[in-house]
Amino acid sequence: MPKNPELGPEASKQQKEEQRKIDESEPLTEEEQQEKESLLTQGFTNWSKRDFNQFIKANEKYGRDDIENIAKEVEGKTSEEVMEYSAVFWERCNELTDIDRIMAQIERGEAKIQRRASIKRALDAKMARYRAPFHQLRISYGTNKGKNYMEDEDRFLVCMLHKLGFDRENVYEELRAAIRASPQFRFDWFLKSRTAMELQRRCNTLITLIERENQELEERERAERKKKAPKSGSVAGAPQSSTKSSQKRKNESGGGPADKKKKKK
């Protein structure tokens, strides 16, 4: 089996060609050898390709700024070593030949992290509107209720998902176990027979509905605040000031009560 199967049927031929180039290459001059040794002392000589791959995967998993967790994924390296390596990596990463692939990998992971944080905020906001969400929570279905799941089942899924922690690794397996252990659904064979993947799909639908509901509530609140806000150009106390100015102008023009009495005399 060829060492590089990704090269396809030409793998063996390409490997022989590369080996020929190595065999026929000229040795380094004394000056080049000194330069090589000097450059090696300036780099991270104790970082292997395996360490590099672990560093990249940890950036994808936790995001580039979470050095503490990234360091836990790189075996044999302290947080200080990883921090120093990370600073140089992000300063000089554009020098790598495959930086586009590496950046796409890291950015995909960071997008997932941001999405999980957004979902957690949506669930937190929804749960905060109820004193007893396991009994009171309502889903704004609109036209997307579906025919299979009942509202009490959806309520339990949302509340338990929030309780277990949405971003846990095996949360849907734990959610399935919680359903099977709940007396509320002891005769609900439909819900008890759902797989973790099916529960995940249903929860994704419910999360979308909750995010839409939260957005509509925020827009409604902004509209109400805009209505209550004073109109531009109006100042508190302006009507009273206008009345006083009007009365003053009347007095100055001879239309005041005192002038009327004088005319009668």
XYZ file of C-alpha atoms in Angstrom:
265
model
C 0.000 0.000 0.000
C 1.518 3.408 -0.961
C 2.520 5.788 1.836
C 0.436 8.601 0.347
C -2.780 6.985 -0.913
C -4.332 10.405 -1.568
C -1.975 10.785 -4.554
C -3.861 8.019 -6.357
C -2.376 5.523 -8.816
C 0.594 7.836 -9.535
C 1.728 7.750 -5.884
C 4.577 5.288 -6.384
C 5.920 7.140 -9.415
C 5.840 10.514 -7.649
C 7.555 9.098 -4.569
C 10.392 7.709 -6.705
C 10.794 11.066 -8.426
C 10.975 12.896 -5.099
C 13.524 10.392 -3.789
C 15.624 10.892 -6.930
C 15.674 14.659 -6.303
C 16.842 14.038 -2.753
C 19.582 11.630 -3.835
C 20.884 14.001 -6.510
C 20.680 17.172 -4.425
C 23.861 19.078 -3.634
C 24.976 19.296 0.012
C 24.684 22.619 1.821
C 27.672 24.921 1.800
C 29.272 25.864 5.088
C 27.561 29.267 4.988
C 24.155 27.695 4.263
C 24.666 25.186 7.067
C 25.403 27.991 9.535
C 22.311 29.862 8.366
C 20.209 26.710 8.817
C 21.474 26.183 12.364
C 20.867 29.844 13.189
C 17.286 29.693 11.891
C 16.571 26.501 13.829
C 17.519 28.179 17.108
C 15.051 31.001 16.402
C 12.001 28.780 15.859
C 9.896 26.447 17.994
C 12.192 23.453 17.679
C 10.327 21.483 20.344
C 7.011 21.718 18.436
C 6.304 18.757 16.171
C 3.817 18.379 13.318
C 1.575 16.510 15.757
C 1.672 19.461 18.166
C 0.804 21.812 15.290
C -2.201 19.697 14.250
C -3.449 19.540 17.839
C -3.096 23.326 18.083
C -5.138 23.876 14.904
C -7.899 21.464 15.983
C -8.075 23.119 19.413
C -8.458 26.540 17.757
C -11.327 25.114 15.742
C -12.939 23.586 18.830
C -12.578 26.482 21.287
C -11.854 29.578 19.187
C -8.514 31.321 18.796
C -8.827 33.376 22.014
C -9.425 30.498 24.460
C -5.751 29.797 25.165
C -6.476 27.959 28.413
C -8.562 25.249 26.739
C -6.326 25.157 23.659
C -3.357 24.390 25.921
C -5.227 21.427 27.402
C -5.549 19.903 23.924
C -1.832 20.228 23.050
C -0.109 17.415 24.925
C 3.081 18.262 26.788
C 2.768 22.038 26.424
C 2.075 24.606 29.150
C -0.312 27.540 28.790
C 2.686 29.900 28.543
C 4.229 27.868 25.711
C 0.944 27.718 23.826
C 0.378 31.451 24.342
C 3.816 32.265 22.938
C 3.322 29.895 19.983
C -0.173 31.279 19.316
C 1.099 34.868 19.198
C 3.723 33.982 16.571
C 1.293 31.784 14.638
C -1.310 34.531 14.204
C 1.378 37.079 13.394
C 2.981 34.957 10.661
C 0.232 32.517 9.636
C -0.043 34.083 6.156
C 3.394 32.643 5.363
C 1.966 29.102 5.423
C 1.262 27.574 2.025
C -2.042 26.016 3.146
C -3.255 28.926 5.284
C -6.562 29.189 3.372
C -7.506 25.623 4.327
C -6.380 26.133 7.941
C -8.282 29.416 8.321
C -11.434 27.919 6.792
C -11.205 25.065 9.317
C -10.770 27.416 12.301
C -13.471 29.849 11.151
C -15.984 27.037 10.690
C -15.392 26.023 14.281
C -15.686 29.613 15.539
C -18.965 30.042 13.642
C -20.334 26.978 15.458
C -19.230 28.447 18.799
C -21.039 31.717 18.043
C -24.143 29.821 16.964
C -24.197 27.822 20.213
C -23.867 31.039 22.217
C -26.749 32.593 20.251
C -28.992 29.572 20.925
C -28.130 29.636 24.629
C -29.115 33.309 24.848
C -32.417 32.569 23.085
C -33.243 29.711 25.477
C -32.261 31.806 28.517
C -34.525 34.653 27.375
C -37.444 32.279 26.760
C -37.140 30.534 30.128
C -36.793 33.832 32.001
C -40.350 34.813 30.999
C -41.896 32.050 33.170
C -41.831 31.345 36.880
C -42.516 27.632 36.343
C -41.515 26.902 32.717
C -42.088 23.119 32.952
C -45.788 23.937 33.509
C -46.286 27.378 31.956
C -44.051 27.585 28.897
C -45.844 28.123 25.598
C -44.488 27.738 22.080
C -45.535 30.210 19.389
C -45.943 27.711 16.571
C -47.594 29.871 13.957
C -48.159 27.512 11.024
C -45.226 25.228 11.946
C -46.665 23.084 14.739
C -46.606 19.797 12.858
C -48.767 16.765 13.585
C -46.533 14.402 15.552
C -45.493 16.249 18.717
C -47.902 17.519 21.369
C -47.350 20.837 23.139
C -46.582 19.208 26.506
C -43.897 17.105 24.785
C -42.357 20.171 23.162
C -42.485 22.022 26.479
C -40.573 19.212 28.178
C -37.992 19.069 25.373
C -37.256 22.801 25.577
C -37.131 22.953 29.370
C -35.019 19.821 29.768
C -32.656 20.874 26.992
C -32.100 24.149 28.826
C -31.659 22.359 32.141
C -29.148 19.822 30.813
C -27.177 22.450 28.923
C -27.624 22.890 25.193
C -23.912 22.845 24.373
C -23.042 19.610 26.183
C -21.461 16.957 24.000
C -24.041 14.151 24.437
C -26.992 16.295 25.449
C -29.516 14.569 23.167
C -28.646 11.131 24.529
C -29.181 12.567 28.019
C -32.446 14.154 26.875
C -33.637 10.788 25.565
C -32.772 9.168 28.909
C -34.649 11.928 30.784
C -37.775 11.289 28.670
C -37.687 7.556 29.351
C -37.243 8.176 33.088
C -40.037 10.761 33.364
C -43.360 9.482 34.853
C -45.125 12.105 32.741
C -44.421 10.086 29.584
C -44.583 6.524 30.913
C -47.349 5.679 28.401
C -46.157 8.023 25.636
C -44.617 5.416 23.335
C -44.173 7.886 20.498
C -41.880 10.200 22.476
C -40.111 7.380 24.319
C -39.229 5.671 21.034
C -37.564 8.730 19.455
C -33.844 8.436 18.738
C -31.317 11.058 19.819
C -31.088 12.269 16.206
C -34.873 12.665 15.939
C -34.971 14.586 19.222
C -32.196 16.845 17.962
C -34.149 17.626 14.777
C -37.268 18.460 16.781
C -35.306 20.659 19.193
C -33.712 22.499 16.262
C -37.225 23.283 14.973
C -38.328 24.497 18.417
C -35.201 26.637 18.789
C -35.938 28.307 15.450
C -39.486 29.090 16.631
C -38.181 30.500 19.926
C -35.618 32.703 18.161
C -38.346 34.039 15.881
C -40.604 34.720 18.859
C -37.801 36.526 20.700
C -37.087 38.655 17.648
C -40.750 39.620 17.284
C -40.943 40.560 20.979
C -37.807 42.708 20.690
C -39.193 44.499 17.635
C -42.508 45.102 19.425
C -40.727 46.504 22.483
C -38.636 48.821 20.313
C -41.772 50.077 18.567
C -43.491 50.748 21.923
C -40.447 52.618 23.249
C -40.386 54.693 20.086
C -44.058 55.634 20.568
C -43.520 56.638 24.196
C -40.411 58.692 23.451
C -41.021 62.508 23.247
C -41.142 63.945 19.737
C -38.107 65.879 18.567
C -38.335 69.641 19.223
C -40.789 69.373 22.127
C -39.534 70.450 25.554
C -41.096 69.698 28.915
C -42.945 72.775 30.241
C -43.171 74.368 26.805
C -46.998 74.841 26.847
C -46.866 76.663 30.177
C -44.096 78.963 28.949
C -46.093 79.721 25.809
C -49.160 80.686 27.888
C -47.123 83.048 30.069
C -45.579 84.711 27.025
C -49.026 85.168 25.477
C -50.383 86.767 28.661
C -47.385 89.086 28.823
C -47.944 90.247 25.240
C -51.620 90.995 26.033
C -50.670 93.096 29.054
C -48.100 95.048 27.068
C -50.616 95.775 24.296
C -53.132 97.315 26.742
C -55.554 94.439 26.764
C -54.974 93.484 30.410
C -57.629 93.711 33.163
C -56.024 96.772 34.815
C -56.230 98.824 31.621
C -59.909 97.949 31.187
C -60.697 99.372 34.656
C -58.856 102.604 33.850
C -60.869 103.065 30.634
C -64.154 102.660 32.504
C -63.175 105.467 34.885
